[in-house]
Amino acid sequence: MSVADAAPVTGLSSEHLGQVAITGITITPVAFADPPLLNTVGVHEPFALRAIVQVHTDAGVTGLGETYGDAGHLQRLHLAAEALTGADVFNINRMRQAVARALAADTVQGGHGMSGMVTGSSTADRVLSPFDVAALDIQGKLLGRPVSDLLGGAVRDSVAFSGYLFYKWATHPGFEPDPWGPALDPDGIVAQARTMVDGYGFSALKLKGGVFAPDQEVAAIKALREEFPDLPLRLDPNAAWTVETSIKVGKELDGVLEYLEDPTPGIEGMAEVRANVPMPLATNMCVVSFNDVPPAIAAGAVDVILSDHHFWGGLRRSQTLAGLTETFGLGLSMHSNSHLGISLAAMVHLAAATPNLDYACDTHWPWKKGDEDIVAPGALTFTDGAVAVPTAPGLGVELDADNLEKLHRQYLDCGLTSRDDTGYMQRIDPDYTLESPRW
Ligand SMILES: O=C([O-])[C@@H](O)[C@@H](O)[C@H](O)[C@@H](O)C(=O)[O-]
Ligand SMILES: [Mg+2]
């Protein structure tokens, strides 16, 4: 079947067979309500920021991407967008070269929205990501095929996610309480997990640790084990512990955790912990770019890498990472940050088309308000903790223009321009200090 034959949805015309050129890119920063979720660098601010990317083409088809919304990242996205005008959406390799060239003289200051939790990821890959996703969305729409088909084909019809538990306050100071209530001890965490499991059907649970002393977090994990005897459990203190503390906790949780995620900073420290604890070690902190893979493997630092298309360079480069983990006998899971529906759709297509991604993926999805999204409802729903892989062309999600406008206005009104969990915590508690490792 020729490409022209395979274009029932949008009618790819023969004049576009050679090239589908980018005619313009719209980048819209948005803010959506976020509860006071605690982590080892502070607390989430009342709004999470994202950038929504719309790539327009001379085929009349627009593709969608979603990424971090921090000021520095936005500036880099604009530099890249300028360089991508005229590029062929069927040649993502050349798009990557154009982005790298545009960023070569990058003097932009400022973070990327991952709040110091992820260090050293490749800037070019981080900036390329939403354009890669949008290009695949366009390709899929033109060909009448879902993005998972363009990634080699779905090997599963739905993608399982884990319930992502956070210690949290009842409310942001000065705001209305959110429906979740506080979770500041093992009972609070178990109650939160119960709500999440009953509401979404998750079949694995991850606790964001590094907030309280390790003994209290061990107690929370043991309480979860008692309440949910059959669910795989993960604990992620975001490198808040020394090597010694990590080994002590690892031994205490022998037989309880599916994996222990980033107990301590750096490849060397992780390797020492790994040699002394019984469970697999996972990371989204010490292996965050292709440059980190060889030293981590040489040191024997990790068992599982958490991929994340937002900083591994999009969907296709995330599959390159999957090839490496398969080759070297490592496990592959998926990391998340606060996100909206375009990101969820991209995560689902990627996970569906990555055979060796067989852990339940992370998602912050339950933490956003149900009606706050920039995609039209219906395409992405959780059943038994999993999201069915969209079968419509491209990502299978449609932009909701009214909500995009509303969340953009919220971005303008909220006054936030970068994620700053530590600064926000210090405004509430001036004695709060950042320490790594903390225990
Ligand atoms: O949302 C958070 O506070 C998380 O701690 C996030 O920033 C991390 O990047 C992430 O979820 C992780 O697994 O490390
Ligand atoms: Mg993590």
XYZ file of C-alpha atoms in Angstrom, residues 74-438:
365
model
C 10.547 28.295 27.235
C 13.294 30.490 25.840
C 15.151 27.461 24.506
C 11.930 26.110 22.973
C 11.523 29.392 21.110
C 15.121 29.234 19.826
C 14.468 25.703 18.596
C 11.077 26.594 17.099
C 12.663 29.287 14.950
C 15.255 26.826 13.675
C 12.602 24.207 12.911
C 10.533 26.351 10.579
C 10.735 24.718 7.141
C 11.889 21.352 8.527
C 10.287 18.136 7.256
C 8.276 16.417 10.027
C 9.193 13.053 8.494
C 12.882 13.728 9.182
C 13.223 13.909 12.956
C 16.976 13.239 12.702
C 17.406 16.523 10.831
C 15.043 18.234 13.257
C 17.351 17.102 16.073
C 20.378 18.505 14.235
C 18.569 21.820 13.775
C 17.685 21.977 17.482
C 21.271 21.159 18.509
C 22.623 23.864 16.179
C 20.133 26.412 17.499
C 21.194 25.666 21.057
C 24.926 25.607 20.376
C 25.206 29.284 21.249
C 22.597 28.974 24.011
C 23.261 31.453 26.784
C 19.841 31.066 28.373
C 19.965 30.900 32.142
C 17.522 28.982 34.263
C 16.265 25.558 35.108
C 14.123 23.126 33.279
C 11.294 22.372 35.676
C 12.583 19.222 37.266
C 13.468 20.947 40.495
C 16.985 19.675 40.948
C 15.677 16.105 40.954
C 17.255 15.277 37.640
C 20.720 16.506 36.917
C 22.754 16.803 33.760
C 20.230 15.590 31.201
C 21.047 16.621 27.646
C 19.663 20.075 26.900
C 19.234 19.296 23.198
C 17.270 16.132 23.991
C 15.111 17.966 26.509
C 14.291 20.701 24.006
C 13.779 18.319 21.081
C 11.264 16.155 22.961
C 7.960 18.044 22.382
C 8.833 18.628 18.714
C 9.593 14.910 18.237
C 6.223 14.051 19.787
C 4.415 16.639 17.650
C 6.167 15.400 14.478
C 5.040 11.846 15.225
C 1.513 13.124 15.933
C 1.487 14.771 12.487
C 2.940 11.692 10.768
C 0.278 9.543 12.386
C -2.537 11.917 11.448
C -1.330 12.027 7.838
C -0.963 8.270 7.595
C -4.121 7.491 9.532
C -2.151 5.441 12.091
C -1.651 5.806 15.863
C 1.778 6.929 17.098
C 2.359 3.481 18.627
C 2.378 2.071 15.066
C 5.085 4.536 14.079
C 7.146 3.324 17.041
C 7.096 -0.245 15.795
C 3.618 -1.247 16.885
C 1.862 -1.706 20.203
C 2.633 -4.950 22.013
C -0.037 -4.250 24.639
C -3.529 -2.766 24.379
C -3.262 -0.837 27.630
C -0.441 0.552 29.734
C -0.312 -0.037 33.499
C 0.546 2.841 35.834
C 1.554 2.898 39.496
C -0.265 4.937 42.154
C 2.171 7.733 43.052
C 1.863 8.515 46.776
C 3.137 11.723 48.321
C 3.395 13.070 51.840
C 1.356 16.238 51.702
C -0.159 19.052 53.686
C -3.934 19.469 53.912
C -3.726 22.709 51.994
C -1.491 25.380 50.527
C -1.386 28.264 52.997
C -4.183 30.666 52.043
C -5.899 28.234 49.649
C -9.011 26.066 49.990
C -8.236 22.500 51.170
C -7.993 19.953 48.345
C -10.057 16.750 48.418
C -7.072 14.548 49.322
C -6.514 15.796 52.881
C -3.181 15.620 54.695
C -0.762 12.669 54.603
C 2.013 13.172 57.119
C 2.400 9.734 58.716
C 1.970 6.048 57.816
C -1.796 6.139 58.435
C -2.180 9.165 56.168
C -0.183 7.435 53.415
C -2.236 4.247 53.692
C -5.479 6.269 53.514
C -4.189 8.107 50.434
C -3.183 4.800 48.819
C -6.621 3.362 49.517
C -8.296 6.338 47.799
C -5.965 5.994 44.817
C -6.323 2.242 44.461
C -10.111 2.367 44.855
C -10.431 5.293 42.430
C -8.009 4.168 39.716
C -7.381 0.457 40.275
C -3.586 0.849 40.381
C -1.745 -2.437 40.708
C 1.568 -0.995 42.007
C 2.376 1.828 44.446
C 5.291 4.254 44.686
C 5.951 6.409 47.739
C 7.843 9.654 47.270
C 10.213 9.612 50.230
C 13.098 11.770 51.441
C 10.629 13.912 53.408
C 10.726 12.405 56.891
C 13.431 10.476 58.736
C 14.002 7.073 57.084
C 12.466 5.144 60.028
C 9.126 6.861 59.471
C 9.219 6.150 55.745
C 10.110 2.499 56.404
C 7.085 2.370 58.733
C 4.888 3.807 55.963
C 6.099 1.169 53.494
C 5.468 -1.599 56.029
C 1.962 -0.213 56.668
C 1.322 -0.207 52.915
C 2.522 -3.800 52.699
C 0.087 -4.799 55.420
C -2.853 -3.025 53.764
C -1.966 -4.123 50.211
C -0.278 -7.538 50.572
C -0.175 -8.195 46.809
C 0.834 -4.843 45.308
C 4.447 -4.199 44.229
C 5.820 -1.268 46.298
C 8.537 1.255 45.462
C 10.207 3.920 47.595
C 11.952 6.958 46.073
C 13.731 9.368 48.464
C 15.396 11.280 45.584
C 18.937 10.692 46.859
C 18.193 11.992 50.353
C 20.225 9.301 52.106
C 23.908 8.577 52.641
C 25.269 5.257 51.406
C 25.196 3.953 54.974
C 21.545 4.952 55.554
C 20.549 3.517 52.175
C 22.095 0.145 53.010
C 20.388 0.103 56.424
C 16.978 0.920 54.892
C 17.542 -1.532 52.031
C 18.200 -4.358 54.486
C 15.162 -3.438 56.563
C 12.920 -3.568 53.528
C 14.245 -6.903 52.256
C 11.401 -8.734 50.529
C 9.086 -5.711 50.682
C 10.106 -3.487 47.749
C 9.846 -4.138 44.031
C 12.695 -1.643 43.698
C 14.379 1.108 45.683
C 14.678 4.270 43.593
C 17.610 6.687 43.907
C 18.374 6.170 47.605
C 21.685 8.058 47.374
C 23.357 10.547 44.993
C 25.638 9.618 42.114
C 26.737 6.521 40.220
C 29.502 5.654 42.694
C 27.241 5.845 45.753
C 24.470 3.898 44.020
C 26.977 1.158 43.076
C 28.074 0.821 46.690
C 24.468 0.604 47.896
C 23.571 -1.879 45.168
C 26.376 -4.212 46.237
C 24.924 -4.318 49.745
C 21.132 -4.371 49.470
C 18.896 -7.255 48.458
C 16.460 -5.462 46.129
C 16.921 -3.938 42.641
C 17.981 -0.258 42.509
C 16.257 2.069 40.047
C 17.141 5.578 38.921
C 15.905 8.698 37.216
C 18.678 10.766 38.777
C 22.101 9.223 38.162
C 21.341 8.015 34.605
C 19.531 10.808 32.800
C 21.294 10.963 29.429
C 23.069 8.607 27.054
C 26.441 9.768 28.431
C 25.523 8.347 31.840
C 24.767 4.837 30.577
C 28.321 3.466 30.085
C 29.703 4.590 33.481
C 26.590 3.367 35.308
C 26.850 -0.057 33.664
C 30.604 -0.249 34.271
C 30.102 0.576 37.952
C 27.141 -1.782 38.366
C 25.156 1.142 39.793
C 21.570 0.262 38.821
C 19.188 -2.525 37.875
C 16.371 -0.417 36.409
C 16.449 2.869 34.458
C 13.349 5.047 34.511
C 12.940 6.454 31.025
C 11.202 9.773 30.464
C 10.652 11.017 26.924
C 10.645 14.617 28.205
C 14.377 14.495 28.869
C 15.582 11.509 26.811
C 14.870 13.332 23.516
C 11.344 12.243 22.685
C 9.753 8.929 21.841
C 12.204 7.515 19.335
C 15.280 8.280 21.423
C 13.529 6.742 24.431
C 13.304 3.577 22.362
C 17.057 3.775 21.811
C 17.404 3.788 25.594
C 15.089 0.765 25.725
C 17.422 -1.024 23.306
C 20.376 -0.303 25.586
C 18.619 -1.560 28.711
C 17.608 -4.726 26.857
C 21.134 -5.266 25.554
C 22.703 -4.860 28.968
C 20.067 -6.847 30.841
C 18.683 -3.868 32.772
C 15.040 -3.270 33.651
C 13.131 -0.321 32.189
C 10.433 1.688 33.940
C 9.003 5.180 33.338
C 9.385 8.399 35.335
C 6.945 11.302 35.548
C 6.623 14.894 36.653
C 3.358 16.847 37.028
C 1.816 16.666 33.554
C -1.287 17.033 31.394
C -2.987 14.892 28.741
C -0.649 15.312 25.767
C 2.198 13.956 27.882
C 0.034 11.086 29.143
C -0.913 10.152 25.579
C 2.747 10.207 24.501
C 3.760 8.095 27.527
C 1.057 5.543 26.718
C 2.056 5.200 23.048
C 5.727 4.864 23.992
C 5.116 2.284 26.710
C 2.748 0.325 24.462
C 5.372 0.082 21.716
C 8.323 -0.737 23.991
C 8.220 -4.489 24.644
C 10.742 -4.464 27.506
C 8.974 -1.665 29.419
C 7.191 -4.062 31.688
C 7.031 -2.170 34.988
C 3.926 -0.114 35.784
C 4.800 3.472 34.748
C 4.803 6.495 37.058
C 2.228 9.223 36.617
C 1.273 12.345 38.591
C -2.145 12.252 36.838
C -4.374 11.735 39.928
C -2.956 14.917 41.495
C -4.419 17.324 38.966
C -8.004 18.543 39.140
C -10.163 16.321 36.931
C -11.475 19.115 34.711
C -8.140 20.911 34.266
C -6.658 19.665 31.047
C -5.826 20.917 27.613
C -7.049 17.792 25.833
C -10.692 17.004 25.235
C -11.917 14.433 27.753
C -12.593 10.831 26.858
C -9.499 9.695 24.980
C -7.531 8.733 28.103
C -9.208 6.884 30.942
C -7.921 4.630 33.701
C -9.408 1.157 34.019
C -7.847 -1.250 36.511
C -4.871 1.126 36.827
C -4.172 1.130 33.097
C -4.848 3.451 30.159
C -6.041 1.955 26.876
C -3.704 2.813 24.004
C -5.475 5.327 21.742
C -6.141 3.881 18.302
C -7.093 7.121 16.540
C -4.494 8.627 14.180
C -1.482 10.339 15.788
C -1.504 10.706 19.565
C -5.281 10.259 19.531
C -5.972 13.351 21.636
C -7.517 16.647 20.570
C -6.601 20.052 21.970
C -9.382 21.810 23.895
C -8.866 25.408 22.774
C -11.034 26.927 25.538
C -9.194 25.085 28.277
C -5.844 25.954 26.731
C -6.817 29.614 26.875
C -8.072 29.212 30.460
C -4.897 27.507 31.685
C -2.754 30.042 29.836
C -4.617 32.846 31.604
C -4.034 30.994 34.871
C -0.311 30.925 34.011
C -0.312 34.685 33.468
C -2.301 35.334 36.640
C -0.475 32.978 39.016
C 2.803 34.854 38.708
C 4.961 31.717 38.674
C 7.565 31.453 35.942
C 9.706 28.561 37.204
C 9.247 25.575 39.451
C 10.828 26.292 42.824
C 9.874 23.735 45.487
C 12.678 24.888 47.806
C 11.983 28.625 47.555
C 8.278 28.061 48.192
C 9.042 25.902 51.240
C 11.417 28.565 52.562
C 8.771 31.254 52.191
C 6.518 29.125 54.416
C 9.258 27.884 56.770
C 12.247 30.255 56.781
C 14.342 27.676 58.716
C 14.047 25.091 55.947
C 17.401 24.169 54.420
C 18.329 22.107 51.397
C 20.618 19.201 52.223
C 21.834 16.336 50.106
C 22.091 13.753 51.447
C 19.783 14.715 54.311
